[in-house]
mmCIF file of C-alpha atoms and ligand atoms in Angstrom:
data_model
loop_
_atom_site.group_PDB
_atom_site.id
_atom_site.type_symbol
_atom_site.label_atom_id
_atom_site.label_comp_id
_atom_site.label_asym_id
_atom_site.label_seq_id
_atom_site.Cartn_x
_atom_site.Cartn_y
_atom_site.Cartn_z
ATOM 1 C CA MET A 1 28.348 -4.390 -24.962
ATOM 2 C CA SER A 2 28.108 -4.845 -21.212
ATOM 3 C CA VAL A 3 25.449 -7.061 -19.701
ATOM 4 C CA PRO A 4 23.103 -4.991 -17.499
ATOM 5 C CA GLU A 5 23.781 -5.617 -13.825
ATOM 6 C CA ARG A 6 21.098 -7.386 -11.888
ATOM 7 C CA PRO A 7 19.530 -5.030 -9.362
ATOM 8 C CA ARG A 8 21.192 -5.341 -5.975
ATOM 9 C CA ILE A 9 17.875 -4.750 -4.292
ATOM 10 C CA LYS A 10 15.745 -7.872 -4.493
ATOM 11 C CA ARG A 11 12.694 -6.650 -2.624
ATOM 12 C CA ALA A 12 11.556 -3.125 -1.814
ATOM 13 C CA LEU A 13 8.747 -1.864 0.345
ATOM 14 C CA LEU A 14 7.481 1.627 -0.338
ATOM 15 C CA LYS A 15 5.259 3.660 1.981
ATOM 16 C CA LEU A 16 2.907 6.080 0.228
ATOM 17 C CA SER A 17 1.104 8.656 2.349
ATOM 18 C CA GLY A 18 -2.481 9.441 1.514
ATOM 19 C CA GLU A 19 -1.374 12.968 0.589
ATOM 20 C CA ALA A 20 0.397 11.549 -2.450
ATOM 21 C CA PHE A 21 -2.999 10.507 -3.864
ATOM 22 C CA ALA A 22 -4.534 13.987 -3.625
ATOM 23 C CA GLU A 23 -3.812 17.332 -5.217
ATOM 24 C CA GLU A 24 -1.348 19.488 -3.274
ATOM 25 C CA GLY A 25 -2.869 20.021 0.166
ATOM 26 C CA GLY A 26 -6.118 18.512 -1.067
ATOM 27 C CA PHE A 27 -8.634 15.910 -0.002
ATOM 28 C CA GLY A 28 -9.569 12.649 -1.687
ATOM 29 C CA LEU A 29 -8.230 11.234 -4.912
ATOM 30 C CA ASP A 30 -6.645 13.104 -7.788
ATOM 31 C CA PRO A 31 -6.634 10.847 -10.874
ATOM 32 C CA GLN A 32 -3.449 12.408 -12.284
ATOM 33 C CA SER A 33 -1.591 11.831 -9.027
ATOM 34 C CA VAL A 34 -2.726 8.214 -8.917
ATOM 35 C CA LYS A 35 -1.535 7.661 -12.499
ATOM 36 C CA TYR A 36 1.799 9.267 -11.705
ATOM 37 C CA LEU A 37 2.322 7.052 -8.633
ATOM 38 C CA ALA A 38 1.435 3.961 -10.656
ATOM 39 C CA SER A 39 3.925 4.801 -13.395
ATOM 40 C CA GLU A 40 6.746 5.442 -10.916
ATOM 41 C CA ILE A 41 6.080 2.151 -9.125
ATOM 42 C CA VAL A 42 5.948 0.205 -12.385
ATOM 43 C CA GLU A 43 9.285 1.731 -13.405
ATOM 44 C CA VAL A 44 10.922 0.308 -10.272
ATOM 45 C CA TYR A 45 9.169 -3.035 -10.726
ATOM 46 C CA LYS A 46 10.392 -3.288 -14.325
ATOM 47 C CA VAL A 47 14.007 -3.044 -13.210
ATOM 48 C CA GLY A 48 13.368 -6.400 -11.547
ATOM 49 C CA VAL A 49 12.649 -5.388 -7.972
ATOM 50 C CA GLU A 50 9.927 -7.266 -6.091
ATOM 51 C CA THR A 51 7.669 -4.473 -4.910
ATOM 52 C CA ALA A 52 5.293 -4.039 -1.981
ATOM 53 C CA VAL A 53 3.542 -0.759 -1.228
ATOM 54 C CA VAL A 54 2.006 0.256 2.106
ATOM 55 C CA ILE A 55 -0.770 2.771 1.596
ATOM 56 C CA GLY A 56 -1.780 5.662 3.874
ATOM 57 C CA GLY A 57 -5.211 7.176 4.236
ATOM 58 C CA GLY A 58 -4.611 10.722 5.441
ATOM 59 C CA ASN A 59 -6.166 12.184 2.273
ATOM 60 C CA PHE A 60 -9.503 11.009 3.682
ATOM 61 C CA VAL A 61 -9.312 10.522 7.437
ATOM 62 C CA ARG A 62 -6.662 10.810 10.125
ATOM 63 C CA GLY A 63 -8.118 9.150 13.185
ATOM 64 C CA ASP A 64 -6.816 11.481 15.882
ATOM 65 C CA ALA A 65 -7.813 14.728 14.220
ATOM 66 C CA PHE A 66 -11.117 13.450 12.895
ATOM 67 C CA SER A 67 -12.265 12.068 16.228
ATOM 68 C CA ARG A 68 -11.541 15.437 17.862
ATOM 69 C CA GLU A 69 -13.166 17.503 15.119
ATOM 70 C CA ALA A 70 -16.220 15.294 14.653
ATOM 71 C CA GLY A 71 -16.604 14.303 18.280
ATOM 72 C CA ILE A 72 -16.682 10.617 17.504
ATOM 73 C CA GLU A 73 -15.180 7.674 19.341
ATOM 74 C CA PRO A 74 -11.423 7.601 18.639
ATOM 75 C CA ALA A 75 -11.328 3.888 17.802
ATOM 76 C CA VAL A 76 -14.071 4.362 15.201
ATOM 77 C CA ALA A 77 -12.234 7.273 13.601
ATOM 78 C CA HIS A 78 -9.091 5.155 13.429
ATOM 79 C CA TYR A 79 -10.993 2.344 11.726
ATOM 80 C CA MET A 80 -12.313 4.917 9.252
ATOM 81 C CA GLY A 81 -8.712 5.866 8.523
ATOM 82 C CA MET A 82 -7.865 2.227 7.906
ATOM 83 C CA LEU A 83 -10.806 1.872 5.523
ATOM 84 C CA ALA A 84 -9.610 4.988 3.676
ATOM 85 C CA THR A 85 -6.369 3.181 2.864
ATOM 86 C CA ILE A 86 -8.387 0.502 1.075
ATOM 87 C CA ILE A 87 -9.961 3.144 -1.175
ATOM 88 C CA ASN A 88 -6.500 4.426 -2.103
ATOM 89 C CA ALA A 89 -5.204 0.895 -2.601
ATOM 90 C CA LEU A 90 -7.976 0.025 -5.052
ATOM 91 C CA ALA A 91 -7.339 3.214 -7.042
ATOM 92 C CA LEU A 92 -3.637 2.388 -7.242
ATOM 93 C CA GLN A 93 -4.351 -1.223 -8.182
ATOM 94 C CA GLU A 94 -6.446 -0.169 -11.153
ATOM 95 C CA ALA A 95 -3.874 2.373 -12.309
ATOM 96 C CA ILE A 96 -0.995 -0.121 -12.084
ATOM 97 C CA GLU A 97 -2.907 -2.880 -13.852
ATOM 98 C CA LYS A 98 -3.722 -0.470 -16.694
ATOM 99 C CA LEU A 99 0.041 -0.413 -17.222
ATOM 100 C CA GLY A 100 0.030 -4.177 -17.661
ATOM 101 C CA VAL A 101 1.425 -5.341 -14.320
ATOM 102 C CA PHE A 102 -0.396 -7.768 -12.046
ATOM 103 C CA THR A 103 -1.129 -6.681 -8.497
ATOM 104 C CA ARG A 104 -2.816 -7.918 -5.365
ATOM 105 C CA VAL A 105 -4.371 -5.720 -2.711
ATOM 106 C CA MET A 106 -4.065 -7.269 0.750
ATOM 107 C CA SER A 107 -5.689 -5.603 3.732
ATOM 108 C CA ALA A 108 -5.167 -6.040 7.449
ATOM 109 C CA VAL A 109 -8.844 -5.149 7.887
ATOM 110 C CA GLU A 110 -10.979 -7.748 6.170
ATOM 111 C CA ALA A 111 -12.796 -6.438 3.105
ATOM 112 C CA GLN A 112 -13.492 -9.690 1.351
ATOM 113 C CA ALA A 113 -15.593 -8.246 -1.443
ATOM 114 C CA VAL A 114 -12.779 -6.086 -2.776
ATOM 115 C CA CYS A 115 -9.414 -7.488 -1.711
ATOM 116 C CA GLU A 116 -7.546 -10.296 0.007
ATOM 117 C CA THR A 117 -6.838 -10.330 3.699
ATOM 118 C CA PHE A 118 -3.165 -9.964 4.592
ATOM 119 C CA ILE A 119 -1.552 -13.339 5.154
ATOM 120 C CA ARG A 120 2.216 -13.140 5.329
ATOM 121 C CA ARG A 121 3.024 -16.334 3.458
ATOM 122 C CA ARG A 122 0.550 -15.518 0.743
ATOM 123 C CA ALA A 123 2.006 -12.018 0.356
ATOM 124 C CA LEU A 124 5.477 -13.545 -0.029
ATOM 125 C CA ARG A 125 4.160 -15.903 -2.688
ATOM 126 C CA HIS A 126 2.628 -13.000 -4.636
ATOM 127 C CA LEU A 127 5.951 -11.150 -4.540
ATOM 128 C CA GLU A 128 7.846 -14.225 -5.709
ATOM 129 C CA LYS A 129 5.392 -14.576 -8.582
ATOM 130 C CA GLY A 130 6.109 -11.016 -9.671
ATOM 131 C CA ARG A 131 2.933 -9.365 -8.492
ATOM 132 C CA ILE A 132 3.053 -5.927 -6.954
ATOM 133 C CA VAL A 133 1.560 -6.279 -3.476
ATOM 134 C CA ILE A 134 -0.468 -3.291 -2.292
ATOM 135 C CA LEU A 135 -0.888 -3.350 1.465
ATOM 136 C CA ALA A 136 -3.930 -1.639 2.935
ATOM 137 C CA GLY A 137 -5.636 -1.450 6.298
ATOM 138 C CA GLY A 138 -2.503 -0.390 8.167
ATOM 139 C CA THR A 139 -1.752 -2.765 11.018
ATOM 140 C CA GLY A 140 -5.436 -3.557 11.452
ATOM 141 C CA ASN A 141 -5.368 -1.948 14.899
ATOM 142 C CA PRO A 142 -6.706 1.461 15.899
ATOM 143 C CA PHE A 143 -4.340 4.040 17.440
ATOM 144 C CA PHE A 144 -1.507 3.158 15.080
ATOM 145 C CA THR A 145 -0.426 4.711 11.793
ATOM 146 C CA THR A 146 0.476 3.330 8.427
ATOM 147 C CA ASP A 147 4.120 4.239 9.141
ATOM 148 C CA THR A 148 4.046 1.553 11.829
ATOM 149 C CA ALA A 149 2.467 -0.794 9.303
ATOM 150 C CA ALA A 150 5.256 -0.018 6.833
ATOM 151 C CA ALA A 151 7.964 -0.840 9.382
ATOM 152 C CA LEU A 152 6.124 -3.986 10.396
ATOM 153 C CA ARG A 153 5.514 -5.291 6.876
ATOM 154 C CA ALA A 154 9.047 -4.464 5.758
ATOM 155 C CA GLN A 155 10.332 -6.781 8.474
ATOM 156 C CA GLU A 156 7.736 -9.474 7.887
ATOM 157 C CA LEU A 157 8.314 -9.545 4.142
ATOM 158 C CA ASN A 158 12.109 -9.358 4.409
ATOM 159 C CA ALA A 159 12.347 -6.194 2.332
ATOM 160 C CA ASP A 160 15.887 -5.064 1.522
ATOM 161 C CA VAL A 161 14.863 -1.419 1.587
HETATM 162 N N1 UDP B 201 -4.728 3.864 11.232
HETATM 163 C C1 UDP B 201 -4.893 3.046 12.334
HETATM 164 N N2 UDP B 201 -4.109 1.940 12.454
HETATM 165 C C2 UDP B 201 -3.154 1.620 11.566
HETATM 166 C C3 UDP B 201 -2.968 2.465 10.450
HETATM 167 C C4 UDP B 201 -3.767 3.576 10.309
HETATM 168 O O1 UDP B 201 -5.734 3.305 13.182
HETATM 169 O O2 UDP B 201 -2.485 0.590 11.741
HETATM 170 C C5 UDP B 201 -5.614 5.023 11.055
HETATM 171 C C6 UDP B 201 -5.132 6.232 11.846
HETATM 172 O O3 UDP B 201 -6.238 6.899 12.346
HETATM 173 C C7 UDP B 201 -4.456 7.078 10.769
HETATM 174 C C8 UDP B 201 -5.325 6.796 9.553
HETATM 175 O O4 UDP B 201 -5.670 5.414 9.704
HETATM 176 O O5 UDP B 201 -4.468 8.444 11.087
HETATM 177 C C9 UDP B 201 -4.684 7.034 8.226
HETATM 178 O O6 UDP B 201 -3.381 6.508 8.240
HETATM 179 P P1 UDP B 201 -2.093 7.456 8.252
HETATM 180 O O7 UDP B 201 -2.343 8.669 9.086
HETATM 181 O O8 UDP B 201 -0.916 6.630 8.627
HETATM 182 O O9 UDP B 201 -2.031 7.847 6.736
HETATM 183 P P2 UDP B 201 -0.956 8.773 5.993
HETATM 184 O O10 UDP B 201 -0.489 9.830 6.955
HETATM 185 O O11 UDP B 201 0.163 7.877 5.615
HETATM 186 O O12 UDP B 201 -1.686 9.293 4.820
#
């Protein structure tokens, strides 16, 4: 019997758009979608890959569009988008932990009552300890997107993919 190969990928960073949390074309959170995402992520984790996930917020607010539609200050709308990612992150955290895997939510926008603040060295420590790290709050700066945050965190956390 052959010994299973160790995964060649040590650390992966996944970007999940807010859309993935909602029903097709929908708004907000769809519980079935959240459960599905959690199970897929846990499957990768169980192969032995250290896993970080950057979360989008477009299923609630996209800053540019919302500021135009609602006539509110663009920076505020962007912060609302960043806060939306925390809502998604908490939903995913609960769903993953129901599957028996430890997680930490770390946000670039401080939300002390519900999650940790992103600190690079602490995030690395969580990954080394086998926790799935769920990254919320984007970059913490308005006028960016969570895609930028994904590229940034992938570099900071030395992700292989
Ligand atoms: N956002 C921001 N700075 C960031 C990340 C996100 O201002 O670093 C805001 C921005 O308004 C964005 C919204 O949060 O439209 C939701 O993020 P994004 O559009 O990237 O979510 P996704 O498309 O991945 O669901």
